[in-house]
Short mmCIF file of N, CA and C in Angstrom, two decimals:
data_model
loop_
_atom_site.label_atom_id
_atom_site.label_comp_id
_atom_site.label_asym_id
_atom_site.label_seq_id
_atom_site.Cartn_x
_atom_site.Cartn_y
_atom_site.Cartn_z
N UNK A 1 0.85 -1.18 0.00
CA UNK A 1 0.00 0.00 0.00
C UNK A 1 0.89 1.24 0.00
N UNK A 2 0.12 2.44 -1.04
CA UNK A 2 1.40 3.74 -0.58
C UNK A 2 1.10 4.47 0.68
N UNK A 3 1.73 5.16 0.71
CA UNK A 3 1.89 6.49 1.80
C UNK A 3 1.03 7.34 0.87
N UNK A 4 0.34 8.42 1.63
CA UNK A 4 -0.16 9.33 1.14
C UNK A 4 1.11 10.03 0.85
N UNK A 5 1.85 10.44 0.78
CA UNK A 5 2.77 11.81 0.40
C UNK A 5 3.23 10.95 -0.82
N UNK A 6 3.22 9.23 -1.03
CA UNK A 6 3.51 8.75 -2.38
C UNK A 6 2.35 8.71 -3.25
N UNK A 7 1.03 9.13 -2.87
CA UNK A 7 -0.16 9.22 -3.64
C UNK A 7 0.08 10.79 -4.22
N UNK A 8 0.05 11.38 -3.25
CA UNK A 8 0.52 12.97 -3.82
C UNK A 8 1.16 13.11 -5.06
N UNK A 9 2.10 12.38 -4.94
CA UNK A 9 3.42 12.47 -5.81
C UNK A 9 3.18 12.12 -6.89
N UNK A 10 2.02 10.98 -6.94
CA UNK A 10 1.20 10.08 -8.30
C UNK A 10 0.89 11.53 -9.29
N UNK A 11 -0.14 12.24 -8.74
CA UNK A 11 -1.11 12.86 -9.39
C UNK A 11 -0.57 14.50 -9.11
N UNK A 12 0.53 14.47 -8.68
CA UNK A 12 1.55 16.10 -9.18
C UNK A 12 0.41 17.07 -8.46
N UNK A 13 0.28 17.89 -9.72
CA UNK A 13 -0.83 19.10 -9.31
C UNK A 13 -2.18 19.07 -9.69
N UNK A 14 -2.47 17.79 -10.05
CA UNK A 14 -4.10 17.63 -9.71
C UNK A 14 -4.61 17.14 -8.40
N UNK A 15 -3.51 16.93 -7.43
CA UNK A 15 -4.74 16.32 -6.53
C UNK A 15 -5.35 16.78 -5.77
N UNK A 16 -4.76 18.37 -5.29
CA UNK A 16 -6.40 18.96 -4.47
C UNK A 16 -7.95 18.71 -5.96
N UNK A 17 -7.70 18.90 -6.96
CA UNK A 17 -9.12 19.14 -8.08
C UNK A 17 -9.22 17.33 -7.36
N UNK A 18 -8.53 16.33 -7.53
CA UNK A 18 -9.31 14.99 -7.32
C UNK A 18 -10.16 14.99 -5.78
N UNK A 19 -9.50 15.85 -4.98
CA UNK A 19 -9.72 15.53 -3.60
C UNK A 19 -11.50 16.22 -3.55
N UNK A 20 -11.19 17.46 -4.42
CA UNK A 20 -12.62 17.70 -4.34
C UNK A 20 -13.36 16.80 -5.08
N UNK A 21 -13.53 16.12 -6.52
CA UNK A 21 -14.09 14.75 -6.78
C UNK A 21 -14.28 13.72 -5.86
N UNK A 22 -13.19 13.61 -5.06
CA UNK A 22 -13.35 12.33 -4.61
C UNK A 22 -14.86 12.61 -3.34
N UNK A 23 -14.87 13.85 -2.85
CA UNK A 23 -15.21 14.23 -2.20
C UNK A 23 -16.97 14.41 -2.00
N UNK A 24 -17.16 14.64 -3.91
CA UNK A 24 -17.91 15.07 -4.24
C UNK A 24 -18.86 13.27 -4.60
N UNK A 25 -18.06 12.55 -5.04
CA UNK A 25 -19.04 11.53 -5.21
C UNK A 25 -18.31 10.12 -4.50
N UNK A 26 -17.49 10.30 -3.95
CA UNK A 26 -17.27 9.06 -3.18
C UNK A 26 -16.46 9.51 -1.53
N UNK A 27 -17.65 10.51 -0.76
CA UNK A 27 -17.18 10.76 0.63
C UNK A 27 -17.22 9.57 1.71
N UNK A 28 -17.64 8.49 1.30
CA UNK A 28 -17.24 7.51 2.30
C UNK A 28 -16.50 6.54 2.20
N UNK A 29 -15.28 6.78 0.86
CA UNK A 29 -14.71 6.44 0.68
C UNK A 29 -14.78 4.79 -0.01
N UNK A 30 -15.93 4.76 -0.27
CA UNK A 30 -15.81 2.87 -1.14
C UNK A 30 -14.78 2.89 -2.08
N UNK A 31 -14.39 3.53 -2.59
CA UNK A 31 -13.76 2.96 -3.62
C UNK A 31 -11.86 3.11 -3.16
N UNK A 32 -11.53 2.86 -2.37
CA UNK A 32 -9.95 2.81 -1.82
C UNK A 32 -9.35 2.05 -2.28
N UNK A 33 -8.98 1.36 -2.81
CA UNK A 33 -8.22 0.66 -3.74
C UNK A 33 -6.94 0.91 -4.50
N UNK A 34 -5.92 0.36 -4.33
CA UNK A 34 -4.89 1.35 -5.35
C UNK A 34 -4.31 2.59 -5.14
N UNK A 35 -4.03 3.69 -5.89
CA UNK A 35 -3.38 4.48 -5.46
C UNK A 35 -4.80 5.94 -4.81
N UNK A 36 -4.93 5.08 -3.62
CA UNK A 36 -6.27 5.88 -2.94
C UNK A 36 -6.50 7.54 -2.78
N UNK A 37 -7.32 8.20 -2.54
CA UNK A 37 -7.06 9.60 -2.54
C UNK A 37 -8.15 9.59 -1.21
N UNK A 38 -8.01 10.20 -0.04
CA UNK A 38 -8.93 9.94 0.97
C UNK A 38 -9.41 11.52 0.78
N UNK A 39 -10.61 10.80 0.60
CA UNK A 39 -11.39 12.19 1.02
C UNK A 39 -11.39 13.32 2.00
N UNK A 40 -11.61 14.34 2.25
CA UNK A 40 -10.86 15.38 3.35
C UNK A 40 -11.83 15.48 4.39
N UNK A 41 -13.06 15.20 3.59
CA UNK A 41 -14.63 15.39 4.63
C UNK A 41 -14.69 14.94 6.24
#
């Protein structure tokens, strides 16, 4: 599994825009899998 600061690193300078997606349709997080992005909610 990564570290979040190695998920960061995945997705450069999109990942606050994913964090709000992720946020927006998967805030309880089902879909964690892989290189995860946790929602901030």
């Amino acid at each position: 599994m990564e570290t979040q600061e190695e998920v960061n690193l995945n997705f450069l300078g999109n990942y606050e825009r994913l964090v709000e997606i992720k946020n927006k349709y998967d805030p309880t997080n089902l879909f964690r899998l892989n290189a995860n992005i946790k929602p901030s909610v």
